[in-house]
Amino acid sequence: MANYSEYVAQMQRIADIRNAAAVLQWDQETYLPPKGAHFRGQQLSTLSELAHGQFSSEHLGNLLNELLSSTTLDETQRRNVELSKEDYDKNRKYSASLVRRLSDASNTAFHSWIEARRQNDFSLFAPALTEMVALKKEEADVLGWTGHPYDALLNEYEKGASTQQLDAVFTDLLPQLKGLLDELLAQPAADDSFLKQQYPADQQWAWGLHLLRQLHFDEGAGRQDRSEHPFTTSFSPQDVRITTRIDEGDFGNMTWSTIHELGHALYEQGLPAEQYGLPLGEAASLSIHESQSRLWENNVGRSRAFWQHWLPELRNWFPAQLEGVDADHFFRAINKVQPSLIRTEADEVTYHFHVYIRYSLEKALMDGSLQVVDIPTWWRESYQEWLGVTPPDDKTGALQDVHWSHGSFGYFPTYSLGSLYAAQFFATAGEAMPGLEEEIARGNTAGLLGWLRREIHAHGRRYSSDALCRKISAQSLSSAYFIGYVRQKYSLG
Amino acid sequence: MANYSEYVAQMQRIADIRNAAAVLQWDQETYLPPKGAHFRGQQLSTLSELAHGQFSSEHLGNLLNELLSSTTLDETQRRNVELSKEDYDKNRKYSASLVRRLSDASNTAFHSWIEARRQNDFSLFAPALTEMVALKKEEADVLGWTGHPYDALLNEYEKGASTQQLDAVFTDLLPQLKGLLDELLAQPAADDSFLKQQYPADQQWAWGLHLLRQLHFDEGAGRQDRSEHPFTTSFSPQDVRITTRIDEGDFGNMTWSTIHELGHALYEQGLPAEQYGLPLGEAASLSIHESQSRLWENNVGRSRAFWQHWLPELRNWFPAQLEGVDADHFFRAINKVQPSLIRTEADEVTYHFHVYIRYSLEKALMDGSLQVVDIPTWWRESYQEWLGVTPPDDKTGALQDVHWSHGSFGYFPTYSLGSLYAAQFFATAGEAMPGLEEEIARGNTAGLLGWLRREIHAHGRRYSSDALCRKISAQSLSSAYFIGYVRQKYSLG
């Protein structure tokens, strides 16, 4: 048992360093004065090197091996040690040199992406991206792969993910979705012009905070600030920060991004604090994390039931803007489906096409069947093929996402997986709690949150995404739930 | 030269960790949600242990010794290495155990101080303080001392400070000040009731920011936030944060604390960024730091000249509150002298008595001539003796300062030294720039700031407090400047 305590102490020290870095990153996105960027970057690199160094020490490796062969651990302790050992072995594959080269390349690529966006010219980003792709191939080889080099990177963001699995998911999902999309586009378009009226920033801010509180965001253990791009970060389950942005001419922007981040934050606040620094104190996976944000944003936050309670209240906040907008009009507007160029502004249905285009593009980059210089052409052709729209320039095309500049190849698919898990979990919750919809329609989401806490949040990383899904819904991920959810929402046969 | 680069890299890594800790502390005072305190404390301890560990490594010690015997360093490099070696040797005296015990004791003492204040009962703080005093005696012995154990602690905050030096300073200063105080109290009291009217928080905030900008605070390299107690912190010369508090019923509270923190911030923003992480990139000492805050707050910010420019503008911000208040009335009100119980609210003249009482009390604690349980009695008698006032309870008595709970024994005297240095520097600046007062009266403080930048800020820690003072004013610290300044301000003969 003495060894287990030492393991906990070491893991908590590493978590302390990583969480300190997370505070510095949060500050960077919210409050950092512009000239502070240079030394802040250096401070973050130092913390990252320190955490990497401590998490690859021989001493920790020996400790983990001893604990794995120990017979005195209980089930929870054993699971922590197993997962830490997996993480440790993976971390050890990264040499200090590779860590530094990845960090440098990401720094270079980020600034070149910013500049390329400013000049609306992908070719300015191409050299840094080419370098990054080469490094990611090296990383894939270092991590090891059998089927496809991209598998190694996918695994970084979603354990067990592979091109084989994702090809199967998209091959199943996309044709059904294409059919649904054609049906939806044949219907008259929803009028969402009232969402684009003037909504004063102060009122939006107050409304967002009110919503967060009512939906059980614990303000004693978190806060909301503003940033250019909304995100959620956590320094412990007792300090979870979300950010939002406010566009006075677009009410939807702030409201559903706030509910989305709320979903992430409720998950983080629901992780067991006594497992701080240990795998069982961490989220199960990125896709499960995304299932929580999307469940609240879409399955709850764009439902008729939810707005049955909230629309009357919203009218008190914005009476002029909502004049003459009835419940049906509101519901149709906030669920408007329309093929578009920008992923982050896409509706629930077309969103998966945006993800698939990126997924297949990254896959082709990794196996060498696509070169960086050919990305803009591939991008235009894919958008035309899947969504029937063509970006007029690079900013609304292949330069729109920050991910590649950070070296995040393999991240996008977790968004689609999250959306599918959300539909499956929400359907299962509905079966487990027959009165759920009525509860939500009365403005009571405590029951749903309690269910998510018990079924998902409390377990941390104990179960893999798939194991968790099977435990909750008695089957692996199935697109049937999402398709059924869309059919029902849009009253399709 | 290769060695010097390695030294710089190591020192910068240590600075990165310390600055990361400073970000976490800043966040703790400004934005941390209440439940986040527990893990935040742990994260700070981890960073502090890491920095201490890196700054006491054998490797760094060897590197410093090699560099000291090198003949290829230029003067600046040599000075950096000398100072780092001093710091290193001092840091090495602290065992990991002592560091941890001091950190634990400070954690315990802080919470017990909070509780004692809440219950207004010094006896609740006494056990933790007794433990802290014992530890500080141990620390003094570890650091080493010859004259008086308190000397070792004084040296921690002000290199070269000793009871001998400070006894001399106060023995010289206090009788003169007592005489001045008696003269001042014989005059009719200034009417400062207009300062206690209602000044709306939003307007105070905007006014404070306006003042900061006009007084050359670089908002590109810093920002202002709110906290319970105003402070300045810096994560690099390019990221300097100040905080303020706003009391709607007390205009002076925010305004002069903002100018005070501005003085600290201008110093930090003026330190040479290319010396980041090295001694020459750090402030000379705490007393010199305090000289900058007090010079701006008092010598500039409470002068007739300053308000000749600013009062007309202030009237536009707060016309109702300032109605019927002429320049002379305003000047007398903001310089009102009145013996009082609370150090942080004391005027410039009585302030030194508050410091002296703490100084002599700490000295007696350290040599054992005073026991912790007897502090409240000592406190009451000292306040009666020096200021003619007696605290009715512990909150307005010996429980008013946070310093002891942090283990900061020997810190208070730097406030008095700073005030004396401020007067000496400001007088010297006036001699160097004959039109200075007129410039200030025209609202132009750029010349003064330029002088401070050249004479003080640019040098970092190159000179000791005393050496810097002699370099600037051709003599060591002398109370004559402060006494002269007070005599002139209050038109005393």
PDB file of C-alpha atoms in Angstrom, chain B residues 62-168:
ATOM      1  CA  ASN B  62      28.838  23.601 -10.309  1.00  0.00           C
ATOM      2  CA  LEU B  63      27.878  25.722 -13.267  1.00  0.00           C
ATOM      3  CA  LEU B  64      27.852  28.875 -11.137  1.00  0.00           C
ATOM      4  CA  ASN B  65      31.256  28.048  -9.656  1.00  0.00           C
ATOM      5  CA  GLU B  66      32.732  27.445 -13.095  1.00  0.00           C
ATOM      6  CA  LEU B  67      31.340  30.724 -14.372  1.00  0.00           C
ATOM      7  CA  LEU B  68      32.662  32.635 -11.356  1.00  0.00           C
ATOM      8  CA  SER B  69      36.180  31.478 -12.154  1.00  0.00           C
ATOM      9  CA  SER B  70      35.765  32.205 -15.860  1.00  0.00           C
ATOM     10  CA  THR B  71      37.553  35.176 -17.384  1.00  0.00           C
ATOM     11  CA  THR B  72      35.363  35.552 -20.451  1.00  0.00           C
ATOM     12  CA  LEU B  73      32.279  37.091 -18.857  1.00  0.00           C
ATOM     13  CA  ASP B  74      31.486  40.730 -19.451  1.00  0.00           C
ATOM     14  CA  GLU B  75      30.515  42.941 -16.534  1.00  0.00           C
ATOM     15  CA  THR B  76      26.777  42.360 -16.843  1.00  0.00           C
ATOM     16  CA  GLN B  77      27.183  38.613 -17.106  1.00  0.00           C
ATOM     17  CA  ARG B  78      29.521  38.541 -14.122  1.00  0.00           C
ATOM     18  CA  ARG B  79      27.092  40.543 -12.007  1.00  0.00           C
ATOM     19  CA  ASN B  80      24.265  38.163 -12.886  1.00  0.00           C
ATOM     20  CA  VAL B  81      26.331  35.152 -11.941  1.00  0.00           C
ATOM     21  CA  GLU B  82      27.511  36.713  -8.659  1.00  0.00           C
ATOM     22  CA  LEU B  83      23.972  37.517  -7.601  1.00  0.00           C
ATOM     23  CA  SER B  84      22.662  34.116  -8.672  1.00  0.00           C
ATOM     24  CA  LYS B  85      25.419  32.487  -6.656  1.00  0.00           C
ATOM     25  CA  GLU B  86      24.388  34.479  -3.575  1.00  0.00           C
ATOM     26  CA  ASP B  87      20.756  33.479  -4.094  1.00  0.00           C
ATOM     27  CA  TYR B  88      21.750  29.895  -4.739  1.00  0.00           C
ATOM     28  CA  ASP B  89      23.845  29.634  -1.586  1.00  0.00           C
ATOM     29  CA  LYS B  90      20.991  31.044   0.448  1.00  0.00           C
ATOM     30  CA  ASN B  91      18.465  28.738  -1.179  1.00  0.00           C
ATOM     31  CA  ARG B  92      20.691  25.723  -0.495  1.00  0.00           C
ATOM     32  CA  LYS B  93      20.482  26.458   3.217  1.00  0.00           C
ATOM     33  CA  TYR B  94      16.809  25.570   3.141  1.00  0.00           C
ATOM     34  CA  SER B  95      16.315  21.832   3.370  1.00  0.00           C
ATOM     35  CA  ALA B  96      13.312  20.374   1.569  1.00  0.00           C
ATOM     36  CA  SER B  97      11.941  19.626   5.028  1.00  0.00           C
ATOM     37  CA  LEU B  98      12.218  23.243   6.199  1.00  0.00           C
ATOM     38  CA  VAL B  99      10.601  24.484   2.996  1.00  0.00           C
ATOM     39  CA  ARG B 100       7.709  22.102   3.491  1.00  0.00           C
ATOM     40  CA  ARG B 101       7.313  22.901   7.192  1.00  0.00           C
ATOM     41  CA  LEU B 102       7.310  26.626   6.463  1.00  0.00           C
ATOM     42  CA  SER B 103       4.746  26.115   3.732  1.00  0.00           C
ATOM     43  CA  ASP B 104       2.539  23.948   5.969  1.00  0.00           C
ATOM     44  CA  ALA B 105       2.860  26.344   8.908  1.00  0.00           C
ATOM     45  CA  SER B 106       1.916  29.253   6.709  1.00  0.00           C
ATOM     46  CA  ASN B 107      -1.110  27.384   5.415  1.00  0.00           C
ATOM     47  CA  THR B 108      -2.235  26.594   8.976  1.00  0.00           C
ATOM     48  CA  ALA B 109      -1.473  30.073  10.270  1.00  0.00           C
ATOM     49  CA  PHE B 110      -3.326  31.756   7.417  1.00  0.00           C
ATOM     50  CA  HIS B 111      -6.530  29.846   8.057  1.00  0.00           C
ATOM     51  CA  SER B 112      -6.250  30.337  11.790  1.00  0.00           C
ATOM     52  CA  TRP B 113      -5.686  34.079  11.234  1.00  0.00           C
ATOM     53  CA  ILE B 114      -8.833  34.232   9.076  1.00  0.00           C
ATOM     54  CA  GLU B 115     -10.808  32.467  11.801  1.00  0.00           C
ATOM     55  CA  ALA B 116      -9.320  34.600  14.584  1.00  0.00           C
ATOM     56  CA  ARG B 117     -10.278  37.737  12.661  1.00  0.00           C
ATOM     57  CA  ARG B 118     -13.767  36.408  12.104  1.00  0.00           C
ATOM     58  CA  GLN B 119     -14.152  35.831  15.835  1.00  0.00           C
ATOM     59  CA  ASN B 120     -12.138  38.945  16.682  1.00  0.00           C
ATOM     60  CA  ASP B 121     -10.007  36.928  19.087  1.00  0.00           C
ATOM     61  CA  PHE B 122      -6.216  36.971  18.970  1.00  0.00           C
ATOM     62  CA  SER B 123      -5.959  33.943  21.260  1.00  0.00           C
ATOM     63  CA  LEU B 124      -7.273  31.764  18.412  1.00  0.00           C
ATOM     64  CA  PHE B 125      -4.304  32.825  16.289  1.00  0.00           C
ATOM     65  CA  ALA B 126      -1.732  32.521  19.078  1.00  0.00           C
ATOM     66  CA  PRO B 127      -0.960  28.759  18.820  1.00  0.00           C
ATOM     67  CA  ALA B 128      -0.308  28.850  15.060  1.00  0.00           C
ATOM     68  CA  LEU B 129       1.671  32.064  15.424  1.00  0.00           C
ATOM     69  CA  THR B 130       3.764  30.556  18.215  1.00  0.00           C
ATOM     70  CA  GLU B 131       4.591  27.648  15.930  1.00  0.00           C
ATOM     71  CA  MET B 132       5.421  30.082  13.140  1.00  0.00           C
ATOM     72  CA  VAL B 133       7.704  32.168  15.359  1.00  0.00           C
ATOM     73  CA  ALA B 134       9.571  29.019  16.416  1.00  0.00           C
ATOM     74  CA  LEU B 135      10.032  28.093  12.756  1.00  0.00           C
ATOM     75  CA  LYS B 136      11.249  31.580  11.875  1.00  0.00           C
ATOM     76  CA  LYS B 137      13.811  31.353  14.677  1.00  0.00           C
ATOM     77  CA  GLU B 138      14.938  28.059  13.186  1.00  0.00           C
ATOM     78  CA  GLU B 139      15.085  29.723   9.779  1.00  0.00           C
ATOM     79  CA  ALA B 140      17.168  32.574  11.209  1.00  0.00           C
ATOM     80  CA  ASP B 141      19.623  30.054  12.656  1.00  0.00           C
ATOM     81  CA  VAL B 142      19.769  28.164   9.363  1.00  0.00           C
ATOM     82  CA  LEU B 143      20.475  31.380   7.479  1.00  0.00           C
ATOM     83  CA  GLY B 144      22.998  32.445  10.096  1.00  0.00           C
ATOM     84  CA  TRP B 145      23.314  35.711  12.048  1.00  0.00           C
ATOM     85  CA  THR B 146      25.764  37.483  14.303  1.00  0.00           C
ATOM     86  CA  GLY B 147      24.185  40.575  15.857  1.00  0.00           C
ATOM     87  CA  HIS B 148      20.522  39.647  16.318  1.00  0.00           C
ATOM     88  CA  PRO B 149      18.475  36.686  15.021  1.00  0.00           C
ATOM     89  CA  TYR B 150      16.012  39.140  13.437  1.00  0.00           C
ATOM     90  CA  ASP B 151      18.860  40.363  11.189  1.00  0.00           C
ATOM     91  CA  ALA B 152      18.750  37.098   9.247  1.00  0.00           C
ATOM     92  CA  LEU B 153      15.055  37.597   8.476  1.00  0.00           C
ATOM     93  CA  LEU B 154      15.387  41.301   7.677  1.00  0.00           C
ATOM     94  CA  ASN B 155      18.040  40.317   5.170  1.00  0.00           C
ATOM     95  CA  GLU B 156      15.560  38.077   3.392  1.00  0.00           C
ATOM     96  CA  TYR B 157      13.509  41.079   2.366  1.00  0.00           C
ATOM     97  CA  GLU B 158      16.192  43.727   2.189  1.00  0.00           C
ATOM     98  CA  LYS B 159      19.765  42.675   1.605  1.00  0.00           C
ATOM     99  CA  GLY B 160      22.057  44.376   4.085  1.00  0.00           C
ATOM    100  CA  ALA B 161      19.253  45.386   6.442  1.00  0.00           C
ATOM    101  CA  SER B 162      19.935  44.836  10.138  1.00  0.00           C
ATOM    102  CA  THR B 163      18.504  45.822  13.493  1.00  0.00           C
ATOM    103  CA  GLN B 164      21.526  48.075  13.896  1.00  0.00           C
ATOM    104  CA  GLN B 165      20.725  49.967  10.677  1.00  0.00           C
ATOM    105  CA  LEU B 166      16.985  50.122  11.307  1.00  0.00           C
ATOM    106  CA  ASP B 167      17.384  51.150  14.950  1.00  0.00           C
ATOM    107  CA  ALA B 168      19.501  54.023  13.674  1.00  0.00           C
TER     108      ALA B 168
END
